[in-house]
């Protein structure tokens, strides 16, 4: 849909993009966030892909629209199943934030009687370095640098952008 609410034709169809690494088994969930890399040719797309019925996978892929190629950068099986709500976000330190807005932590399936929200910070190596959660549902949860204007945040390692694979270097 465009901004006026009119249906538009998709720019690509299944099979148009070459996957340079397989994304793994399971059913596709949905894209929770797409971030364009500053040179305007590649886009970094983050998705949470649901593997029914037990766990969700946090998947980070780099998509080159000009070459119609997708490279899997990281895939992490999260210790929960994200039923419907969630967020994915690349953090300034290069880690990825995956938020599961509603799940039943005891059984790995959605339950109307017990809802729990959990967020995971995952390193580029696929390690969970931080997690937090609370009882209740949340639609989206983004990580912010600061709630206060003028307060600057800089990651410890000084990283401010994602690396582009050598194969795509100009």
Coordinates of C-alpha atoms in Angstrom, one line a residue, residues 63-128:
X63 CA 19.9 -7.4 1.3
X64 CA 21.6 -5.9 -1.8
X65 CA 18.7 -4.6 -4.0
X66 CA 20.9 -3.9 -7.0
X67 CA 22.3 -7.4 -7.2
X68 CA 19.1 -9.0 -5.8
X69 CA 21.2 -11.0 -3.2
X70 CA 20.6 -11.7 0.5
X71 CA 23.3 -12.6 2.9
X72 CA 22.5 -14.1 6.3
X73 CA 24.6 -12.2 8.9
X74 CA 23.3 -13.9 12.0
X75 CA 20.6 -16.4 13.1
X76 CA 19.9 -17.0 16.8
X77 CA 17.3 -19.4 18.1
X78 CA 15.6 -17.4 20.9
X79 CA 14.6 -19.2 24.1
X80 CA 10.9 -18.4 23.5
X81 CA 8.2 -18.3 20.9
X82 CA 7.1 -14.8 19.8
X83 CA 3.4 -15.2 19.1
X84 CA 2.6 -12.0 17.2
X85 CA 4.1 -8.9 18.7
X86 CA 7.8 -8.0 18.5
X87 CA 10.6 -5.7 17.4
X88 CA 14.1 -6.1 15.9
X89 CA 16.6 -3.4 16.0
X90 CA 20.4 -2.9 15.3
X91 CA 22.0 -1.2 18.2
X92 CA 24.9 1.3 18.0
X93 CA 27.3 -1.3 19.4
X94 CA 26.6 -3.7 16.6
X95 CA 24.4 -6.0 18.7
X96 CA 20.8 -6.8 17.8
X97 CA 17.8 -6.2 20.0
X98 CA 14.9 -8.8 19.6
X99 CA 11.7 -8.1 21.5
X100 CA 9.0 -10.7 22.0
X101 CA 5.9 -8.8 22.9
X102 CA 3.7 -11.7 24.0
X103 CA 4.5 -15.3 24.8
X104 CA 3.9 -18.0 27.4
X105 CA 7.3 -18.7 28.8
X106 CA 6.2 -21.9 30.5
X107 CA 5.0 -23.7 27.4
X108 CA 6.4 -21.8 24.5
X109 CA 3.0 -21.1 23.1
X110 CA 0.6 -18.2 23.3
X111 CA -1.8 -18.3 26.2
X112 CA -4.5 -15.8 27.0
X113 CA -4.2 -16.6 30.7
X114 CA -0.5 -15.7 31.0
X115 CA 1.3 -13.2 28.9
X116 CA 5.0 -12.3 29.2
X117 CA 7.2 -9.8 27.2
X118 CA 10.9 -10.4 26.9
X119 CA 13.7 -8.6 25.1
X120 CA 17.1 -10.1 24.1
X121 CA 20.3 -8.3 23.1
X122 CA 22.3 -10.6 20.9
X123 CA 25.9 -10.2 19.9
X124 CA 27.1 -10.6 16.2
X125 CA 28.5 -14.0 17.3
X126 CA 25.0 -15.0 18.4
X127 CA 25.4 -14.9 22.1
X128 CA 22.6 -13.4 24.3

